[in-house]
Amino acid sequence: MEHILEVQDLHTSFLTSSGEVKAVRGVSFTVEKGESIGIVGESGSGKSVTSLSVMQLLAGTGRIVGGSVKLNGRELVGLSAKEMRTIRGKEVAMIFQDPMTSLNPLIPVGEQVGEMLWSHDKALSKAEREARVVDLFQMVRIPEADKRLKSFPHEFSGGMRQRVMIAMALACKPDLLIADEPTTALDVSIQDQILKLMRSVQKEMGMSIMFITHDLGVVAELCSRVLVMYGGLIMEEANIFDIFEQPLHPYTMGLIASIPDLNQDKKKRLQPIIGSPPDMIHPPAGCPFAPRCPYACRICLEELPPVFRAGEGHSSRCWLLDEDAPSTGNPLKNRKEGQP
Ligand SMILES: Nc1ncnc2c1ncn2[C@@H]1O[C@H](COP(=O)(O)OP(=O)(O)O)[C@@H](O)[C@H]1O
Ligand SMILES: [Mg+2]
């Protein structure tokens, strides 16, 4: 398999007045060519910091303090801002949650997308740029594309602005597209359209996608493989089928139980995971989920579980998978037939 992205033992921290926020604490994964991978987890689990680390776009005091990020075989950690500018847009591009913060309100949208094209190909004439932007707008299904070039961001709806952001991200045909909660700010029917759009452009262009969301249901629509993050760590990794059929980490089970099921009675109460995420300045010594985990044993509170391999491409950081542990009441073994 051809790795587009290879992240090895990534550690990213923020220095704040109250201490070092250890936002990402040793994350490893790969993204293959043409693959669509999902990263899910509750707010604060380290999803955005992971993707901003890949982009080398950490804000403020954010620093990669350990590990490696290889894109197309090349190490990005330690590259200069100038070198990163030639890579961003062309090899990797990112779509953010709120298009309003990433679009310039004072410049017509067509010009902003044109600028992205120009920054990677200075030989393009103005007419060529405009023609390319119209093509891109058509690709992301912006109606009357040729007429909308001169519109300003505020003249677009939220969904249309997100289409502009997707057009901008696709402008230079990146090998990897990172989408960080691109539909979270949109209402449900528009969310669905944007997901369909992303699926069809991925098919057309064959790029790899890293799709970040707090909603496992959304991942099921778009991704073939999933990383479940919590407390700055990957707690489980599996293909999309196994994650739903055989979740191994109690945190993953909790996320599944809290998916709003649109096909069922809307009044059916969801089961949120009780408790709150860990303090990332003083992360717990053991499993970060242990204080909220219904199955936690003493070792879970004391020692960080290693990554246990459970099958082809399936792994989980959970002491319940430790074959050497005493088998007393292992809930994963009793769970097979019944419910989580
Ligand atoms: N600029 C920052 N300064 C300090 N801490 C930050 C900053 N950005 C993120 N964090 C912290 O890093 C952790 C991970 O955040 P983030 O990756 O944004 O979570 P997610 O995207 O999964 O919701 C959180 O504890 C968050 O408070
Ligand atoms: Mg985020």
CSV table of C-alpha atoms and ligand atoms in Angstrom, one decimal:
chain,number,residue,atom,x,y,z
A,1,MET,CA,0.0,0.0,0.0
A,2,GLU,CA,1.1,3.5,-0.7
A,3,HIS,CA,1.1,5.8,2.3
A,4,ILE,CA,0.2,9.3,1.5
A,5,LEU,CA,0.4,10.3,5.2
A,6,GLU,CA,2.4,8.6,7.9
A,7,VAL,CA,2.1,10.0,11.4
A,8,GLN,CA,4.5,8.4,14.0
A,9,ASP,CA,4.2,8.9,17.8
A,10,LEU,CA,3.1,12.5,17.4
A,11,HIS,CA,3.2,14.7,20.5
A,12,THR,CA,1.8,18.2,20.4
A,13,SER,CA,1.5,20.6,23.3
A,14,PHE,CA,0.5,24.2,24.1
A,15,LEU,CA,2.4,26.2,26.7
A,16,THR,CA,-0.1,28.1,28.7
A,17,SER,CA,0.1,30.2,31.9
A,18,SER,CA,-1.4,27.3,33.8
A,19,GLY,CA,1.0,24.7,32.4
A,20,GLU,CA,1.7,22.5,29.3
A,21,VAL,CA,-1.5,21.3,27.7
A,22,LYS,CA,-0.6,17.9,26.3
A,23,ALA,CA,-3.2,17.9,23.5
A,24,VAL,CA,-1.8,15.0,21.5
A,25,ARG,CA,0.2,12.4,23.4
A,26,GLY,CA,1.6,9.8,21.0
A,27,VAL,CA,-0.6,9.3,18.0
A,28,SER,CA,0.4,7.0,15.1
A,29,PHE,CA,-1.6,6.3,12.0
A,30,THR,CA,-1.3,6.1,8.2
A,31,VAL,CA,-3.6,7.3,5.4
A,32,GLU,CA,-3.3,5.3,2.1
A,33,LYS,CA,-3.7,6.6,-1.4
A,34,GLY,CA,-7.3,7.2,-2.3
A,35,GLU,CA,-8.5,6.2,1.2
A,36,SER,CA,-11.0,8.0,3.3
A,37,ILE,CA,-10.3,7.8,7.0
A,38,GLY,CA,-12.4,9.2,9.8
A,39,ILE,CA,-11.2,10.6,13.2
A,40,VAL,CA,-13.9,10.7,15.8
A,41,GLY,CA,-14.1,11.6,19.4
A,42,GLU,CA,-15.8,14.1,21.7
A,43,SER,CA,-14.8,17.7,21.8
A,44,GLY,CA,-11.4,18.2,23.3
A,45,SER,CA,-10.0,14.8,22.4
A,46,GLY,CA,-7.2,16.1,20.2
A,47,LYS,CA,-8.7,15.8,16.7
A,48,SER,CA,-8.1,19.3,15.5
A,49,VAL,CA,-4.7,19.5,17.1
A,50,THR,CA,-3.7,16.3,15.2
A,51,SER,CA,-4.9,17.8,11.9
A,52,LEU,CA,-3.3,21.2,12.5
A,53,SER,CA,-0.1,19.4,13.4
A,54,VAL,CA,-0.2,17.7,10.0
A,55,MET,CA,-0.8,21.1,8.3
A,56,GLN,CA,1.9,22.7,10.5
A,57,LEU,CA,-0.7,25.4,11.3
A,58,LEU,CA,-0.7,25.3,15.1
A,59,ALA,CA,-1.8,28.5,16.6
A,60,GLY,CA,-0.1,30.5,19.4
A,61,THR,CA,2.2,28.4,21.6
A,62,GLY,CA,1.3,25.1,19.9
A,63,ARG,CA,4.4,23.0,19.2
A,64,ILE,CA,5.1,19.5,17.9
A,65,VAL,CA,7.2,18.2,20.8
A,66,GLY,CA,7.9,14.8,19.4
A,67,GLY,CA,7.3,12.3,16.6
A,68,SER,CA,7.1,12.5,12.9
A,69,VAL,CA,4.7,13.5,10.2
A,70,LYS,CA,5.5,12.3,6.7
A,71,LEU,CA,3.6,13.4,3.7
A,72,ASN,CA,4.3,11.6,0.4
A,73,GLY,CA,7.4,10.2,2.2
A,74,ARG,CA,8.8,13.6,3.2
A,75,GLU,CA,9.2,14.7,6.8
A,76,LEU,CA,7.1,17.8,7.5
A,77,VAL,CA,8.3,18.4,11.1
A,78,GLY,CA,11.0,21.0,11.1
A,79,LEU,CA,10.3,22.4,7.6
A,80,SER,CA,10.4,26.1,7.2
A,81,ALA,CA,7.2,28.2,6.8
A,82,LYS,CA,8.2,28.9,3.2
A,83,GLU,CA,8.6,25.2,2.4
A,84,MET,CA,5.3,24.4,4.0
A,85,ARG,CA,3.6,27.0,1.8
A,86,THR,CA,4.6,25.1,-1.3
A,87,ILE,CA,3.1,21.9,0.2
A,88,ARG,CA,-0.1,23.3,1.6
A,89,GLY,CA,-2.8,23.5,-1.0
A,90,LYS,CA,-0.9,21.3,-3.4
A,91,GLU,CA,-0.2,18.2,-1.4
A,92,VAL,CA,-2.5,18.7,1.5
A,93,ALA,CA,-5.4,21.1,2.0
A,94,MET,CA,-7.8,21.6,4.8
A,95,ILE,CA,-11.5,22.6,5.2
A,96,PHE,CA,-12.4,24.1,8.5
A,97,GLN,CA,-15.7,24.0,10.5
A,98,ASP,CA,-16.5,27.7,10.0
A,99,PRO,CA,-16.0,29.0,6.5
A,100,MET,CA,-16.6,32.6,7.6
A,101,THR,CA,-13.4,32.6,9.6
A,102,SER,CA,-11.3,31.3,6.7
A,103,LEU,CA,-12.8,33.4,3.9
A,104,ASN,CA,-11.8,37.0,3.5
A,105,PRO,CA,-15.1,39.0,3.8
A,106,LEU,CA,-13.7,41.9,1.6
A,107,ILE,CA,-12.6,39.9,-1.4
A,108,PRO,CA,-15.0,38.3,-4.0
A,109,VAL,CA,-15.0,34.5,-3.6
A,110,GLY,CA,-13.9,33.9,-7.2
A,111,GLU,CA,-10.8,36.0,-6.6
A,112,GLN,CA,-10.0,34.1,-3.4
A,113,VAL,CA,-10.1,30.8,-5.1
A,114,GLY,CA,-8.2,32.2,-8.0
A,115,GLU,CA,-5.5,33.4,-5.7
A,116,MET,CA,-5.0,29.9,-4.4
A,117,LEU,CA,-4.5,28.7,-8.0
A,118,TRP,CA,-2.1,31.5,-8.7
A,119,SER,CA,0.0,30.9,-5.6
A,120,HIS,CA,0.9,27.5,-6.9
A,121,ASP,CA,1.1,28.4,-10.6
A,122,LYS,CA,2.2,32.0,-11.3
A,123,ALA,CA,2.1,31.4,-15.1
A,124,LEU,CA,-1.7,31.3,-15.1
A,125,SER,CA,-3.4,34.3,-16.7
A,126,LYS,CA,-6.4,36.0,-15.2
A,127,ALA,CA,-8.7,34.5,-17.8
A,128,GLU,CA,-7.3,31.0,-17.3
A,129,ARG,CA,-7.7,31.4,-13.5
A,130,GLU,CA,-11.3,32.5,-13.9
A,131,ALA,CA,-12.1,29.6,-16.2
A,132,ARG,CA,-10.6,27.2,-13.7
A,133,VAL,CA,-12.6,28.8,-10.8
A,134,VAL,CA,-15.8,28.4,-12.8
A,135,ASP,CA,-14.9,24.7,-13.3
A,136,LEU,CA,-14.3,24.3,-9.6
A,137,PHE,CA,-17.6,26.0,-8.7
A,138,GLN,CA,-19.4,23.7,-11.0
A,139,MET,CA,-17.7,20.7,-9.5
A,140,VAL,CA,-18.9,21.7,-6.0
A,141,ARG,CA,-22.4,22.4,-7.5
A,142,ILE,CA,-22.6,26.1,-7.0
A,143,PRO,CA,-25.5,27.1,-9.2
A,144,GLU,CA,-24.8,29.8,-11.9
A,145,ALA,CA,-21.1,29.4,-11.2
A,146,ASP,CA,-19.9,32.0,-13.8
A,147,LYS,CA,-22.2,34.7,-12.2
A,148,ARG,CA,-21.2,33.9,-8.6
A,149,LEU,CA,-17.4,34.6,-9.0
A,150,LYS,CA,-17.9,38.3,-8.1
A,151,SER,CA,-20.1,37.7,-5.0
A,152,PHE,CA,-18.8,38.3,-1.6
A,153,PRO,CA,-18.8,35.7,1.2
A,154,HIS,CA,-21.8,37.3,3.0
A,155,GLU,CA,-23.9,37.0,-0.1
A,156,PHE,CA,-23.7,33.2,0.2
A,157,SER,CA,-25.6,30.9,2.6
A,158,GLY,CA,-23.6,28.8,5.1
A,159,GLY,CA,-23.8,25.7,2.9
A,160,MET,CA,-22.7,27.6,-0.2
A,161,ARG,CA,-19.8,29.2,1.6
A,162,GLN,CA,-18.7,25.7,2.7
A,163,ARG,CA,-18.9,24.7,-1.0
A,164,VAL,CA,-16.5,27.7,-1.8
A,165,MET,CA,-14.1,26.4,0.9
A,166,ILE,CA,-14.2,22.9,-0.7
A,167,ALA,CA,-13.6,24.4,-4.1
A,168,MET,CA,-10.6,26.3,-2.7
A,169,ALA,CA,-9.3,23.2,-1.0
A,170,LEU,CA,-9.6,21.2,-4.2
A,171,ALA,CA,-8.2,24.0,-6.4
A,172,CYS,CA,-4.7,22.5,-6.6
A,173,LYS,CA,-5.8,18.9,-6.6
A,174,PRO,CA,-4.3,18.0,-3.2
A,175,ASP,CA,-3.2,14.3,-2.5
A,176,LEU,CA,-4.8,14.6,0.9
A,177,LEU,CA,-7.8,16.6,2.0
A,178,ILE,CA,-8.4,17.2,5.7
A,179,ALA,CA,-11.9,18.1,6.6
A,180,ASP,CA,-12.3,19.2,10.2
A,181,GLU,CA,-16.0,19.1,11.2
A,182,PRO,CA,-16.9,20.7,7.8
A,183,THR,CA,-20.6,20.2,8.3
A,184,THR,CA,-21.0,20.8,12.1
A,185,ALA,CA,-22.2,24.4,11.7
A,186,LEU,CA,-24.8,23.5,9.0
A,187,ASP,CA,-28.3,22.3,9.4
A,188,VAL,CA,-29.0,18.6,8.8
A,189,SER,CA,-30.3,18.7,5.2
A,190,ILE,CA,-27.4,20.8,4.1
A,191,GLN,CA,-24.9,18.6,6.0
A,192,ASP,CA,-26.2,15.7,4.0
A,193,GLN,CA,-25.7,17.5,0.7
A,194,ILE,CA,-22.1,18.5,1.6
A,195,LEU,CA,-21.3,14.9,2.6
A,196,LYS,CA,-22.7,13.6,-0.7
A,197,LEU,CA,-20.6,16.3,-2.5
A,198,MET,CA,-17.5,15.2,-0.7
A,199,ARG,CA,-18.1,11.6,-1.6
A,200,SER,CA,-18.5,12.4,-5.3
A,201,VAL,CA,-15.5,14.7,-5.6
A,202,GLN,CA,-13.4,12.1,-3.8
A,203,LYS,CA,-14.5,9.5,-6.4
A,204,GLU,CA,-13.8,11.9,-9.3
A,205,MET,CA,-10.4,13.1,-8.0
A,206,GLY,CA,-9.2,9.9,-6.2
A,207,MET,CA,-7.6,11.8,-3.4
A,208,SER,CA,-7.3,10.7,0.2
A,209,ILE,CA,-9.5,12.2,2.8
A,210,MET,CA,-9.1,12.6,6.6
A,211,PHE,CA,-12.5,13.4,7.9
A,212,ILE,CA,-12.8,14.7,11.4
A,213,THR,CA,-16.1,14.7,13.3
A,214,HIS,CA,-17.6,14.1,16.8
A,215,ASP,CA,-20.3,12.1,15.1
A,216,LEU,CA,-19.7,8.4,14.3
A,217,GLY,CA,-22.9,8.4,12.2
A,218,VAL,CA,-21.3,10.9,9.8
A,219,VAL,CA,-18.2,8.8,9.5
A,220,ALA,CA,-20.3,5.8,8.5
A,221,GLU,CA,-21.4,7.8,5.4
A,222,LEU,CA,-18.0,8.6,4.1
A,223,CYS,CA,-15.1,6.6,5.6
A,224,SER,CA,-13.8,3.1,5.2
A,225,ARG,CA,-11.6,3.2,8.3
A,226,VAL,CA,-11.9,4.9,11.7
A,227,LEU,CA,-9.6,6.2,14.4
A,228,VAL,CA,-11.4,6.9,17.7
A,229,MET,CA,-9.6,9.5,19.7
A,230,TYR,CA,-9.8,10.4,23.4
A,231,GLY,CA,-7.5,12.3,25.8
A,232,GLY,CA,-5.0,13.0,23.0
A,233,LEU,CA,-4.6,9.3,22.1
A,234,ILE,CA,-6.1,6.9,19.6
A,235,MET,CA,-8.2,4.5,21.7
A,236,GLU,CA,-9.4,2.3,18.8
A,237,GLU,CA,-8.7,1.8,15.1
A,238,ALA,CA,-10.8,-0.4,12.9
A,239,ASN,CA,-12.5,-0.6,9.5
A,240,ILE,CA,-16.0,1.0,9.4
A,241,PHE,CA,-17.7,-2.4,9.6
A,242,ASP,CA,-15.8,-3.7,12.7
A,243,ILE,CA,-16.2,-0.4,14.5
A,244,PHE,CA,-20.0,-0.8,14.5
A,245,GLU,CA,-20.2,-4.6,14.7
A,246,GLN,CA,-17.4,-5.4,17.1
A,247,PRO,CA,-16.3,-2.3,19.0
A,248,LEU,CA,-13.6,-3.2,21.4
A,249,HIS,CA,-13.1,0.0,23.5
A,250,PRO,CA,-15.8,1.0,26.0
A,251,TYR,CA,-15.4,4.5,24.8
A,252,THR,CA,-16.3,3.5,21.2
A,253,MET,CA,-19.3,1.6,22.6
A,254,GLY,CA,-20.4,4.8,24.4
A,255,LEU,CA,-20.0,6.8,21.2
A,256,ILE,CA,-22.1,4.3,19.3
A,257,ALA,CA,-24.9,4.4,21.9
A,258,SER,CA,-25.0,8.2,21.7
A,259,ILE,CA,-25.5,8.4,17.9
A,260,PRO,CA,-28.9,10.0,17.2
A,261,ASP,CA,-30.8,7.3,15.2
A,262,LEU,CA,-32.7,9.2,12.5
A,263,ASN,CA,-34.7,6.1,11.5
A,264,GLN,CA,-36.0,5.5,15.0
A,265,ASP,CA,-38.4,7.2,17.2
A,266,LYS,CA,-36.9,10.7,17.5
A,267,LYS,CA,-38.1,10.9,21.1
A,268,LYS,CA,-36.0,7.8,22.0
A,269,ARG,CA,-33.5,9.1,24.5
A,270,LEU,CA,-29.9,8.9,23.6
A,271,GLN,CA,-27.4,7.7,26.1
A,272,PRO,CA,-24.7,10.3,26.5
A,273,ILE,CA,-21.4,9.1,28.1
A,274,ILE,CA,-21.5,10.3,31.6
A,275,GLY,CA,-18.6,12.4,33.0
A,276,SER,CA,-16.2,14.8,31.4
A,277,PRO,CA,-12.9,14.6,29.5
A,278,PRO,CA,-9.6,14.7,31.3
A,279,ASP,CA,-7.5,17.7,32.3
A,280,MET,CA,-4.8,17.7,29.6
A,281,ILE,CA,-2.4,19.7,31.7
A,282,HIS,CA,-2.4,16.8,34.2
A,283,PRO,CA,-3.6,13.8,32.1
A,284,PRO,CA,-4.2,10.7,34.2
A,285,ALA,CA,-1.5,8.2,34.6
A,286,GLY,CA,-3.8,5.4,33.4
A,287,CYS,CA,-6.3,5.1,30.7
A,288,PRO,CA,-7.8,8.6,30.2
A,289,PHE,CA,-11.2,7.1,29.9
A,290,ALA,CA,-11.0,5.0,33.0
A,291,PRO,CA,-12.8,7.6,35.3
A,292,ARG,CA,-15.8,7.4,33.0
A,293,CYS,CA,-15.6,3.7,32.1
A,294,PRO,CA,-18.1,1.3,33.4
A,295,TYR,CA,-15.6,-1.6,33.1
A,296,ALA,CA,-12.6,0.1,34.7
A,297,CYS,CA,-10.4,-2.1,36.9
A,298,ARG,CA,-7.5,-0.9,39.1
A,299,ILE,CA,-4.9,-1.3,36.4
A,300,CYS,CA,-6.9,1.0,34.2
A,301,LEU,CA,-6.5,3.9,36.7
A,302,GLU,CA,-2.8,3.2,37.3
A,303,GLU,CA,-1.2,2.3,33.9
A,304,LEU,CA,-1.8,3.6,30.4
A,305,PRO,CA,-2.9,0.6,28.3
A,306,PRO,CA,-0.7,-0.2,25.3
A,307,VAL,CA,-2.1,-0.8,21.9
A,308,PHE,CA,-3.5,-4.3,21.7
A,309,ARG,CA,-3.9,-5.9,18.2
A,310,ALA,CA,-7.3,-7.6,18.0
A,311,GLY,CA,-7.4,-8.6,14.3
A,312,GLU,CA,-6.6,-7.4,10.8
A,313,GLY,CA,-6.4,-3.7,11.0
A,314,HIS,CA,-8.2,-3.7,14.4
A,315,SER,CA,-6.5,-2.4,17.5
A,316,SER,CA,-7.5,-0.9,20.8
A,317,ARG,CA,-5.9,0.7,23.8
A,318,CYS,CA,-7.8,-1.1,26.5
A,319,TRP,CA,-6.7,-3.4,29.4
A,320,LEU,CA,-9.7,-5.6,28.8
A,321,LEU,CA,-7.9,-7.0,25.7
A,322,ASP,CA,-4.9,-8.1,27.8
A,323,GLU,CA,-4.9,-11.9,27.4
A,324,ASP,CA,-2.6,-12.2,30.4
A,325,ALA,CA,-5.0,-10.5,32.7
A,326,PRO,CA,-7.1,-12.5,35.1
A,327,SER,CA,-10.3,-13.4,33.2
A,328,THR,CA,-12.6,-12.5,36.0
A,329,GLY,CA,-15.7,-10.8,34.6
A,330,ASN,CA,-14.1,-9.6,31.3
A,331,PRO,CA,-17.1,-7.8,29.9
A,332,LEU,CA,-15.9,-8.1,26.3
A,333,LYS,CA,-16.1,-11.8,26.5
A,334,ASN,CA,-19.6,-11.8,28.0
A,335,ARG,CA,-20.7,-9.1,25.5
A,336,LYS,CA,-20.5,-11.2,22.3
A,337,GLU,CA,-24.2,-12.2,22.1
A,338,GLY,CA,-25.8,-9.4,24.0
A,339,GLN,CA,-25.5,-5.7,24.1
A,340,PRO,CA,-22.5,-3.6,24.9
B,1,LIG,N1,-4.6,27.2,21.2
B,1,LIG,C1,-4.7,26.3,22.3
B,1,LIG,N2,-4.2,26.7,23.5
B,1,LIG,C2,-4.3,25.8,24.5
B,1,LIG,N3,-4.9,24.6,24.5
B,1,LIG,C3,-5.4,24.3,23.3
B,1,LIG,C4,-5.4,25.1,22.2
B,1,LIG,N4,-6.0,24.4,21.1
B,1,LIG,C5,-6.5,23.3,21.7
B,1,LIG,N5,-6.1,23.2,23.0
B,1,LIG,C6,-6.4,22.0,23.9
B,1,LIG,O1,-6.0,20.8,23.2
B,1,LIG,C7,-6.9,19.8,23.5
B,1,LIG,C8,-7.4,19.2,22.2
B,1,LIG,O2,-8.1,20.1,21.5
B,1,LIG,P1,-8.7,19.9,20.0
B,1,LIG,O3,-7.7,19.1,19.2
B,1,LIG,O4,-9.2,21.2,19.5
B,1,LIG,O5,-10.0,18.9,20.3
B,1,LIG,P2,-11.1,18.4,19.3
B,1,LIG,O6,-10.8,18.9,17.9
B,1,LIG,O7,-11.0,16.9,19.4
B,1,LIG,O8,-12.4,18.9,19.8
B,1,LIG,C9,-8.0,20.4,24.4
B,1,LIG,O9,-7.7,20.1,25.7
B,1,LIG,C10,-7.9,21.9,24.1
B,1,LIG,O10,-8.4,22.6,25.2
B,2,MG,MG,-11.9,20.2,16.8
